[in-house]
DNA sequence: CTACCTTGTAATCATTGACAACATTGTAGT
DNA sequence: ACTACAATGTTGTCAATGATTACAAGGTAG
């Protein structure tokens, strides 16, 4: 019989995986380091080698979330057409998809910030989305499909509309069967807001 | 010496007040029913008479938050001018003010929903904001300052832009000194998005 | 005045996050 | 190969917490 080796192999990754599952099912408060350890089959104190505190685990989860989200959004744009409208639609749809699949994670990603003790890596990761929006706008301006002006001034409202829509959708402010139509309306609204 | 009476008088309100303070300072995870009881000067189990679980207290806090927010937004509109632009600006500014003063509370208000076990009162309260937006739009349409069309279809994107801006702002996605300018830009953006 | 309902108390339980001391494993330098 | 040493897991322990139960005090309606 092969007894479990003393070292897990990749406990850190296992913790993150299980943690995200629990987060989805029971929220941040329902997440217990000890329970994670039990599920994975290590001692109660083992997780502390990788995440000093529970908050550190949550931060890592959020950071990973930003990584995945920005990768997803970039991929969505690469697969989309070239017009600004197509790209904005693709981006919003991808964002909505991520949010629908990981509502609790998205919430976590945007929950930690007002805390003064934000890990700098997290703060930096959260800035990547506005940058992505800025790039999209800049591209649209070059194509003459977006009005001229400082990129940040146009990008922020666009970003706000997209993020707000997604946030409201997962918060239940939008009925599930109205999401698709709402998404189209919001994108159309944003397109008019920054039309040349 | 006047010893504390057996009954507190209004323990429920005291709990909510202290809870909100703690929430602001240390977030939902840092909120402890026992600590609240200590601070107020009652026994550890006393809070359970008013809030069966910690989650129930958080829900009540969120519900109260929706009440205060919608009252604030209504008041802001009443004090504002009559034009759609003025009203939308006033509403957004009031929303931003509330969020800046109570970031953790706003976060809580929008955190609980993806949980299937949402108290119906809370779900209902969260619907009041979209309704308020719808009313604003309707008014704007009557004045000929907003394009015609189904109120929900126009109101949702406007609401999304406002909510998204506020959410990003308190999440740190917007530098503090850029908030004012960002607000103006977002409102202008929304006005163009639903111009007739 | 009495019976009952609300509100608070006391005592207890399992669970949790965190920490310290120790054990095991992998590895870098010799 | 041998030997430090760093990384990773384990055991044991602690105070704090959320929740529950049985009981006491205080209000209130008949």
Short mmCIF file of C-alpha atoms (C1' of nucleotides) in Angstrom, two decimals:
data_model
loop_
_atom_site.label_atom_id
_atom_site.label_comp_id
_atom_site.label_asym_id
_atom_site.label_seq_id
_atom_site.Cartn_x
_atom_site.Cartn_y
_atom_site.Cartn_z
CA UNK A 1 0.00 0.00 0.00
CA UNK A 2 1.33 3.35 -0.96
CA UNK A 3 0.89 5.68 1.97
CA UNK A 4 0.61 9.35 1.22
CA UNK A 5 4.03 10.98 1.00
CA UNK A 6 5.10 13.41 3.65
CA UNK A 7 5.15 16.21 1.17
CA UNK A 8 2.06 16.88 -0.84
CA UNK A 9 3.73 17.96 -4.02
CA UNK A 10 1.79 21.06 -4.81
CA UNK A 11 -0.19 21.96 -1.78
CA UNK A 12 -0.36 25.60 -2.70
CA UNK A 13 -2.16 24.91 -5.96
CA UNK A 14 -4.42 22.36 -4.32
CA UNK A 15 -5.37 24.89 -1.67
CA UNK A 16 -6.23 27.52 -4.24
CA UNK A 17 -8.32 25.08 -6.25
CA UNK A 18 -10.30 23.80 -3.30
CA UNK A 19 -10.60 27.27 -1.85
CA UNK A 20 -12.16 28.62 -5.00
CA UNK A 21 -14.67 25.81 -4.99
CA UNK A 22 -15.68 26.51 -1.42
CA UNK A 23 -15.75 30.21 -2.08
CA UNK A 24 -18.23 29.64 -4.87
CA UNK A 25 -20.42 27.44 -2.72
CA UNK A 26 -20.34 29.14 0.64
CA UNK A 27 -18.69 32.53 0.24
CA UNK A 28 -15.58 33.91 1.93
CA UNK A 29 -16.96 33.51 5.43
CA UNK A 30 -17.69 29.86 4.83
CA UNK A 31 -14.14 29.18 3.85
CA UNK A 32 -12.07 27.45 6.53
CA UNK A 33 -8.35 26.77 6.34
CA UNK A 34 -8.78 23.70 8.50
CA UNK A 35 -11.54 22.31 6.35
CA UNK A 36 -9.41 22.84 3.28
CA UNK A 37 -6.61 20.95 4.96
CA UNK A 38 -8.96 18.11 5.83
CA UNK A 39 -10.33 17.89 2.31
CA UNK A 40 -6.88 17.82 0.79
CA UNK A 41 -5.59 15.42 3.42
CA UNK A 42 -2.92 17.39 5.20
CA UNK A 43 -2.54 18.57 8.76
CA UNK A 44 -4.46 21.63 9.97
CA UNK A 45 -1.35 23.77 10.11
CA UNK A 46 -0.01 22.82 6.72
CA UNK A 47 -1.77 25.59 4.80
CA UNK A 48 -0.02 28.19 6.90
CA UNK A 49 3.23 27.36 5.10
CA UNK A 50 1.74 28.74 1.93
CA UNK A 51 -0.71 31.30 3.24
CA UNK A 52 0.16 32.89 6.52
CA UNK A 53 -3.41 33.96 7.20
CA UNK A 54 -6.82 33.33 5.78
CA UNK A 55 -6.78 36.82 4.31
CA UNK A 56 -3.56 35.99 2.49
CA UNK A 57 -5.31 33.06 0.85
CA UNK A 58 -8.22 35.26 -0.17
CA UNK A 59 -5.81 37.81 -1.58
CA UNK A 60 -4.05 35.14 -3.59
CA UNK A 61 -7.40 33.95 -4.86
CA UNK A 62 -8.31 37.47 -5.94
CA UNK A 63 -4.95 37.95 -7.61
CA UNK A 64 -5.35 34.73 -9.53
CA UNK A 65 -8.81 35.91 -10.49
CA UNK A 66 -7.42 39.08 -12.03
CA UNK A 67 -4.89 37.05 -13.95
CA UNK A 68 -7.53 34.76 -15.37
CA UNK A 69 -9.93 37.54 -16.11
CA UNK A 70 -7.48 39.69 -18.01
CA UNK A 71 -6.25 36.67 -19.96
CA UNK A 72 -9.84 35.87 -20.82
CA UNK A 73 -10.61 39.39 -21.94
CA UNK A 74 -7.50 39.58 -24.08
CA UNK A 75 -8.33 36.26 -25.70
CA UNK A 76 -11.89 37.39 -26.36
CA UNK A 77 -10.66 40.48 -28.16
CA UNK A 78 -8.17 38.53 -30.21
CA UNK A 79 -10.92 36.29 -31.45
CA UNK A 80 -13.29 39.14 -32.16
CA UNK A 81 -13.55 41.17 -35.33
CA UNK A 82 -11.68 44.38 -35.86
CA UNK A 83 -14.36 46.99 -35.43
CA UNK A 84 -14.67 48.80 -32.13
CA UNK A 85 -18.26 47.67 -31.76
CA UNK A 86 -17.37 44.04 -32.24
CA UNK A 87 -14.50 44.24 -29.82
CA UNK A 88 -16.43 46.00 -27.13
CA UNK A 89 -19.21 43.47 -27.45
CA UNK A 90 -16.79 40.57 -27.25
CA UNK A 91 -15.10 42.07 -24.21
CA UNK A 92 -18.35 42.67 -22.40
CA UNK A 93 -19.64 39.22 -23.22
CA UNK A 94 -16.45 37.63 -21.94
CA UNK A 95 -16.57 39.72 -18.79
CA UNK A 96 -20.17 38.73 -18.22
CA UNK A 97 -19.30 35.09 -18.79
CA UNK A 98 -16.52 35.21 -16.24
CA UNK A 99 -18.74 36.94 -13.72
CA UNK A 100 -21.59 34.50 -14.21
CA UNK A 101 -19.25 31.56 -13.76
CA UNK A 102 -17.44 33.04 -10.75
CA UNK A 103 -19.68 35.56 -9.04
CA UNK A 104 -18.17 35.13 -5.62
CA UNK A 105 -14.66 35.43 -6.98
CA UNK A 106 -15.44 38.62 -8.83
CA UNK A 107 -16.97 39.97 -5.71
CA UNK A 108 -13.88 39.08 -3.76
CA UNK A 109 -11.68 40.73 -6.35
CA UNK A 110 -13.46 44.02 -5.83
CA UNK A 111 -14.03 43.65 -2.11
CA UNK A 112 -10.58 43.92 -0.71
CA UNK A 113 -9.52 47.26 -1.99
CA UNK A 114 -10.99 49.72 0.43
CA UNK A 115 -8.87 47.98 2.99
CA UNK A 116 -5.76 50.09 3.50
CA UNK A 117 -3.58 47.00 3.79
CA UNK A 118 -3.93 45.94 0.20
CA UNK A 119 -1.08 43.85 -1.12
CA UNK A 120 0.58 45.92 -3.82
CA UNK A 121 0.48 43.02 -6.25
CA UNK A 122 -3.28 42.95 -5.99
CA UNK A 123 -3.63 46.68 -6.40
CA UNK A 124 -1.46 46.49 -9.45
CA UNK A 125 -3.40 43.58 -10.92
CA UNK A 126 -6.67 45.44 -10.56
CA UNK A 127 -5.23 48.25 -12.68
CA UNK A 128 -4.78 45.95 -15.62
CA UNK A 129 -8.44 46.10 -16.58
CA UNK A 130 -8.60 49.88 -17.00
CA UNK A 131 -5.42 49.62 -19.05
CA UNK A 132 -7.07 47.05 -21.24
CA UNK A 133 -10.04 49.33 -21.73
CA UNK A 134 -7.71 52.21 -22.57
CA UNK A 135 -6.08 50.12 -25.23
CA UNK A 136 -9.45 49.25 -26.71
CA UNK A 137 -10.42 52.92 -26.82
CA UNK A 138 -7.15 53.97 -28.37
CA UNK A 139 -7.62 51.38 -31.06
CA UNK A 140 -11.15 52.59 -31.71
CA UNK A 141 -9.93 56.16 -31.99
CA UNK A 142 -7.34 55.17 -34.56
CA UNK A 143 -10.07 53.53 -36.59
CA UNK A 144 -12.14 56.67 -36.32
CA UNK A 145 -14.91 54.81 -34.55
CA UNK A 146 -14.50 56.57 -31.23
CA UNK A 147 -14.54 60.27 -30.55
CA UNK A 148 -11.20 61.95 -29.95
CA UNK A 149 -10.07 63.03 -26.53
CA UNK A 150 -7.92 61.82 -23.64
CA UNK A 151 -8.07 58.04 -23.49
CA UNK A 152 -8.63 57.88 -19.74
CA UNK A 153 -11.56 60.27 -19.93
CA UNK A 154 -13.36 58.07 -22.42
CA UNK A 155 -12.12 54.73 -21.17
CA UNK A 156 -13.29 55.18 -17.61
CA UNK A 157 -16.98 55.67 -18.41
CA UNK A 158 -16.93 52.77 -20.84
CA UNK A 159 -15.26 50.59 -18.25
CA UNK A 160 -17.75 51.79 -15.66
CA UNK A 161 -20.73 50.89 -17.81
CA UNK A 162 -19.40 47.41 -18.48
CA UNK A 163 -18.37 46.75 -14.91
CA UNK A 164 -21.58 48.19 -13.56
CA UNK A 165 -23.70 46.06 -15.82
CA UNK A 166 -21.85 42.92 -14.87
CA UNK A 167 -21.93 43.80 -11.20
CA UNK A 168 -25.66 44.44 -11.25
CA UNK A 169 -26.27 41.28 -13.21
CA UNK A 170 -24.58 38.97 -10.73
CA UNK A 171 -25.98 40.87 -7.79
CA UNK A 172 -29.44 39.89 -8.97
CA UNK A 173 -30.40 43.37 -10.03
CA UNK A 174 -31.11 41.94 -13.45
CA UNK A 175 -33.34 38.96 -14.07
CA UNK A 176 -31.46 36.07 -15.59
CA UNK A 177 -33.50 36.02 -18.77
CA UNK A 178 -32.96 39.74 -19.27
CA UNK A 179 -29.18 39.59 -19.12
CA UNK A 180 -28.64 39.02 -22.82
CA UNK A 181 -30.88 41.88 -23.84
CA UNK A 182 -29.42 44.09 -21.13
CA UNK A 183 -25.94 43.38 -22.36
CA UNK A 184 -26.85 44.42 -25.88
CA UNK A 185 -28.50 47.56 -24.63
CA UNK A 186 -25.57 48.47 -22.46
CA UNK A 187 -23.08 47.98 -25.25
CA UNK A 188 -25.22 50.02 -27.63
CA UNK A 189 -25.51 52.70 -24.97
CA UNK A 190 -21.75 52.78 -24.52
CA UNK A 191 -21.17 52.93 -28.25
CA UNK A 192 -23.36 56.00 -28.50
CA UNK A 193 -21.66 57.51 -25.51
CA UNK A 194 -18.29 57.50 -27.18
CA UNK A 195 -19.26 57.77 -30.82
CA UNK A 196 -17.30 60.30 -32.85
CA UNK B 1 -25.17 53.46 42.10
CA UNK B 2 -27.46 52.84 39.21
CA UNK B 3 -26.79 49.39 37.91
CA UNK B 4 -27.59 48.72 34.29
CA UNK B 5 -31.19 47.61 33.87
CA UNK B 6 -31.86 44.04 32.91
CA UNK B 7 -33.30 45.10 29.64
CA UNK B 8 -31.24 47.29 27.40
CA UNK B 9 -34.05 49.28 25.90
CA UNK B 10 -33.14 49.16 22.27
CA UNK B 11 -30.51 46.54 21.86
CA UNK B 12 -31.38 45.93 18.24
CA UNK B 13 -30.62 49.47 17.20
CA UNK B 14 -27.48 49.57 19.33
CA UNK B 15 -26.27 46.40 17.65
CA UNK B 16 -26.83 47.81 14.19
CA UNK B 17 -25.06 51.04 15.04
CA UNK B 18 -22.02 49.38 16.54
CA UNK B 19 -21.98 46.75 13.83
CA UNK B 20 -21.83 49.34 11.11
CA UNK B 21 -18.93 51.03 12.81
CA UNK B 22 -16.99 47.81 13.07
CA UNK B 23 -17.89 46.91 9.52
CA UNK B 24 -16.39 50.15 8.32
CA UNK B 25 -13.22 49.64 10.28
CA UNK B 26 -12.57 45.94 9.92
CA UNK B 27 -14.88 44.54 7.29
CA UNK B 28 -17.51 41.80 7.61
CA UNK B 29 -15.00 39.15 8.71
CA UNK B 30 -13.78 41.35 11.52
CA UNK B 31 -17.25 41.71 12.91
CA UNK B 32 -17.92 39.60 15.99
CA UNK B 33 -21.27 39.20 17.69
CA UNK B 34 -19.55 38.64 21.02
CA UNK B 35 -17.43 41.73 20.68
CA UNK B 36 -20.52 43.76 19.87
CA UNK B 37 -22.18 42.40 22.97
CA UNK B 38 -19.15 43.32 25.07
CA UNK B 39 -19.00 46.84 23.67
CA UNK B 40 -22.66 47.42 24.32
CA UNK B 41 -22.51 45.77 27.71
CA UNK B 42 -24.81 42.80 27.36
CA UNK B 43 -24.25 39.09 27.61
CA UNK B 44 -22.71 37.21 24.68
CA UNK B 45 -25.96 35.52 23.78
CA UNK B 46 -28.11 38.62 23.94
CA UNK B 47 -27.66 39.59 20.27
CA UNK B 48 -29.12 36.28 19.22
CA UNK B 49 -32.52 37.49 20.37
CA UNK B 50 -32.46 40.09 17.64
CA UNK B 51 -30.29 38.42 15.02
CA UNK B 52 -30.36 34.68 14.97
CA UNK B 53 -27.05 34.43 13.13
CA UNK B 54 -24.23 36.69 12.15
CA UNK B 55 -25.45 36.55 8.58
CA UNK B 56 -28.84 37.80 9.72
CA UNK B 57 -27.16 40.83 11.23
CA UNK B 58 -25.25 41.48 8.03
CA UNK B 59 -28.45 41.16 6.04
CA UNK B 60 -30.19 43.63 8.31
CA UNK B 61 -27.27 45.99 7.89
CA UNK B 62 -27.50 45.71 4.12
CA UNK B 63 -31.23 46.24 4.19
CA UNK B 64 -30.83 49.35 6.28
CA UNK B 65 -28.18 50.47 3.81
CA UNK B 66 -30.61 50.24 0.93
CA UNK B 67 -33.14 52.22 2.88
CA UNK B 68 -30.70 54.98 3.62
CA UNK B 69 -29.29 55.02 0.13
CA UNK B 70 -32.61 55.31 -1.62
CA UNK B 71 -33.75 58.00 0.79
CA UNK B 72 -30.53 59.87 0.09
CA UNK B 73 -30.93 59.58 -3.66
CA UNK B 74 -34.52 60.73 -3.57
CA UNK B 75 -33.57 63.69 -1.42
CA UNK B 76 -30.74 64.59 -3.78
CA UNK B 77 -33.09 64.66 -6.72
CA UNK B 78 -35.63 66.75 -4.89
CA UNK B 79 -33.01 69.36 -4.18
CA UNK B 80 -31.65 69.32 -7.70
CA UNK B 81 -32.85 71.35 -10.65
CA UNK B 82 -35.45 70.11 -13.06
CA UNK B 83 -33.37 69.21 -16.09
CA UNK B 84 -32.40 65.63 -16.67
CA UNK B 85 -28.73 66.51 -16.70
CA UNK B 86 -28.95 68.25 -13.37
CA UNK B 87 -30.88 65.41 -11.82
CA UNK B 88 -28.59 62.72 -13.10
CA UNK B 89 -25.59 64.65 -11.86
CA UNK B 90 -27.15 65.13 -8.45
CA UNK B 91 -28.06 61.48 -8.22
CA UNK B 92 -24.60 60.31 -9.18
CA UNK B 93 -22.95 62.71 -6.80
CA UNK B 94 -25.15 61.56 -3.96
CA UNK B 95 -24.47 57.95 -4.79
CA UNK B 96 -20.75 58.61 -4.86
CA UNK B 97 -20.97 60.41 -1.56
CA UNK B 98 -22.75 57.52 0.07
CA UNK B 99 -20.25 55.05 -1.31
CA UNK B 100 -17.26 57.10 -0.22
CA UNK B 101 -18.67 57.40 3.29
CA UNK B 102 -19.69 53.75 3.55
CA UNK B 103 -17.59 51.68 1.18
CA UNK B 104 -17.80 48.51 3.20
CA UNK B 105 -21.53 48.84 3.59
CA UNK B 106 -22.08 49.33 -0.13
CA UNK B 107 -19.93 46.33 -0.75
CA UNK B 108 -21.98 44.31 1.67
CA UNK B 109 -25.20 45.46 0.03
CA UNK B 110 -24.06 44.03 -3.27
CA UNK B 111 -22.29 40.99 -1.89
CA UNK B 112 -25.08 38.92 -0.56
CA UNK B 113 -27.17 38.43 -3.61
CA UNK B 114 -25.52 35.59 -5.45
CA UNK B 115 -26.32 33.58 -2.38
CA UNK B 116 -29.45 31.57 -3.12
CA UNK B 117 -30.74 32.10 0.40
CA UNK B 118 -31.32 35.82 0.04
CA UNK B 119 -33.93 37.24 2.33
CA UNK B 120 -36.75 38.40 0.11
CA UNK B 121 -36.86 41.76 1.84
CA UNK B 122 -33.28 42.40 0.81
CA UNK B 123 -33.85 41.30 -2.76
CA UNK B 124 -36.81 43.62 -2.92
CA UNK B 125 -34.89 46.53 -1.43
CA UNK B 126 -32.15 46.18 -4.00
CA UNK B 127 -34.75 46.58 -6.73
CA UNK B 128 -35.64 50.03 -5.51
CA UNK B 129 -32.60 51.62 -7.12
CA UNK B 130 -33.38 50.48 -10.66
CA UNK B 131 -36.91 51.70 -10.10
CA UNK B 132 -35.57 55.07 -9.09
CA UNK B 133 -33.47 55.19 -12.23
CA UNK B 134 -36.49 54.26 -14.31
CA UNK B 135 -38.41 57.13 -12.83
CA UNK B 136 -35.60 59.52 -13.62
CA UNK B 137 -35.50 58.33 -17.22
CA UNK B 138 -39.23 58.57 -17.62
CA UNK B 139 -39.12 62.09 -16.37
CA UNK B 140 -36.34 62.93 -18.80
CA UNK B 141 -38.31 61.47 -21.66
CA UNK B 142 -41.31 63.59 -20.80
CA UNK B 143 -39.09 66.65 -20.89
CA UNK B 144 -37.76 65.56 -24.27
CA UNK B 145 -34.23 65.35 -22.90
CA UNK B 146 -33.93 61.61 -23.22
CA UNK B 147 -34.46 59.48 -26.30
CA UNK B 148 -37.72 57.57 -26.52
CA UNK B 149 -37.89 53.84 -25.97
CA UNK B 150 -38.67 51.32 -23.23
CA UNK B 151 -37.70 52.77 -19.89
CA UNK B 152 -35.95 49.62 -18.70
CA UNK B 153 -33.80 49.46 -21.79
CA UNK B 154 -32.48 52.95 -21.26
CA UNK B 155 -32.51 52.95 -17.49
CA UNK B 156 -30.39 49.86 -17.06
CA UNK B 157 -27.35 51.14 -18.94
CA UNK B 158 -27.55 54.48 -17.16
CA UNK B 159 -27.79 52.72 -13.83
CA UNK B 160 -24.93 50.46 -14.83
CA UNK B 161 -22.68 53.36 -15.71
CA UNK B 162 -23.38 55.11 -12.42
CA UNK B 163 -23.05 52.01 -10.31
CA UNK B 164 -19.96 50.90 -12.16
CA UNK B 165 -18.27 54.22 -11.70
CA UNK B 166 -19.02 54.29 -8.00
CA UNK B 167 -17.94 50.67 -7.58
CA UNK B 168 -14.65 51.25 -9.36
CA UNK B 169 -14.05 54.42 -7.41
CA UNK B 170 -14.34 52.82 -3.98
CA UNK B 171 -12.48 49.74 -5.14
CA UNK B 172 -9.48 51.93 -5.78
CA UNK B 173 -9.68 51.61 -9.52
CA UNK B 174 -9.80 55.39 -9.63
CA UNK B 175 -7.31 57.64 -7.92
CA UNK B 176 -8.89 59.79 -5.24
CA UNK B 177 -8.03 63.05 -6.93
CA UNK B 178 -9.48 61.83 -10.22
CA UNK B 179 -12.89 60.97 -8.82
CA UNK B 180 -14.46 64.38 -9.37
CA UNK B 181 -13.32 64.58 -12.98
CA UNK B 182 -14.27 60.95 -13.56
CA UNK B 183 -17.73 61.60 -12.23
CA UNK B 184 -18.26 64.49 -14.61
CA UNK B 185 -16.98 62.43 -17.51
CA UNK B 186 -19.19 59.50 -16.65
CA UNK B 187 -22.28 61.66 -16.35
CA UNK B 188 -21.48 63.37 -19.65
CA UNK B 189 -20.94 59.98 -21.19
CA UNK B 190 -24.29 58.75 -19.93
CA UNK B 191 -26.05 61.89 -21.14
CA UNK B 192 -24.75 61.31 -24.64
CA UNK B 193 -25.68 57.67 -24.41
CA UNK B 194 -29.32 58.44 -23.91
CA UNK B 195 -29.65 61.77 -25.67
CA UNK B 196 -32.66 62.10 -27.96
"C1'" DC C 1 -52.90 39.42 40.28
"C1'" DT C 2 -51.75 36.04 37.27
"C1'" DA C 3 -50.32 33.94 33.05
"C1'" DC C 4 -47.69 34.69 29.22
"C1'" DC C 5 -44.48 36.70 26.04
"C1'" DT C 6 -40.29 39.19 25.24
"C1'" DT C 7 -35.70 40.04 26.32
"C1'" DG C 8 -31.46 39.10 28.67
"C1'" DT C 9 -28.20 35.65 31.27
"C1'" DA C 10 -25.33 31.56 32.26
"C1'" DA C 11 -23.22 27.60 30.81
"C1'" DT C 12 -21.61 24.77 27.32
"C1'" DC C 13 -19.95 22.83 22.68
"C1'" DA C 14 -17.60 22.20 18.44
"C1'" DT C 15 -14.95 24.86 15.26
"C1'" DT C 16 -11.78 28.01 13.98
"C1'" DG C 17 -7.30 30.93 13.05
"C1'" DA C 18 -2.98 31.38 14.73
"C1'" DC C 19 1.25 30.04 16.76
"C1'" DA C 20 5.31 27.37 18.57
"C1'" DA C 21 8.13 23.29 18.78
"C1'" DC C 22 9.39 19.41 16.32
"C1'" DA C 23 9.86 15.95 12.24
"C1'" DT C 24 10.72 14.94 7.51
"C1'" DT C 25 12.26 15.76 2.95
"C1'" DG C 26 14.76 17.88 -0.81
"C1'" DT C 27 18.91 20.23 -2.23
"C1'" DA C 28 23.08 23.09 -2.65
"C1'" DG C 29 27.78 23.27 -1.61
"C1'" DT C 30 31.61 20.79 -0.63
"C1'" DA D 1 28.77 10.88 -1.00
"C1'" DC D 2 28.25 13.89 3.01
"C1'" DT D 3 26.59 17.56 5.35
"C1'" DA D 4 24.41 21.72 6.44
"C1'" DC D 5 20.27 24.11 5.44
"C1'" DA D 6 15.92 25.61 3.62
"C1'" DA D 7 11.30 24.20 2.62
"C1'" DT D 8 7.40 21.70 3.83
"C1'" DG D 9 4.29 19.00 7.05
"C1'" DT D 10 2.92 17.53 11.77
"C1'" DT D 11 1.53 17.78 16.70
"C1'" DG D 12 -0.07 20.20 20.34
"C1'" DT D 13 -1.99 24.16 22.20
"C1'" DC D 14 -4.47 28.67 22.89
"C1'" DA D 15 -7.92 32.15 22.98
"C1'" DA D 16 -11.87 33.58 20.43
"C1'" DT D 17 -16.02 32.76 18.06
"C1'" DG D 18 -20.95 31.31 16.55
"C1'" DA D 19 -24.45 28.74 18.06
"C1'" DT D 20 -27.61 26.33 21.31
"C1'" DT D 21 -29.86 25.14 25.61
"C1'" DA D 22 -31.96 25.90 30.01
"C1'" DC D 23 -33.05 29.49 33.11
"C1'" DA D 24 -34.16 34.36 35.05
"C1'" DA D 25 -36.03 38.92 34.86
"C1'" DG D 26 -39.10 42.24 33.20
"C1'" DG D 27 -43.11 43.85 30.81
"C1'" DT D 28 -48.11 43.39 29.65
"C1'" DA D 29 -52.80 41.88 28.72
"C1'" DG D 30 -56.53 39.32 30.63
#
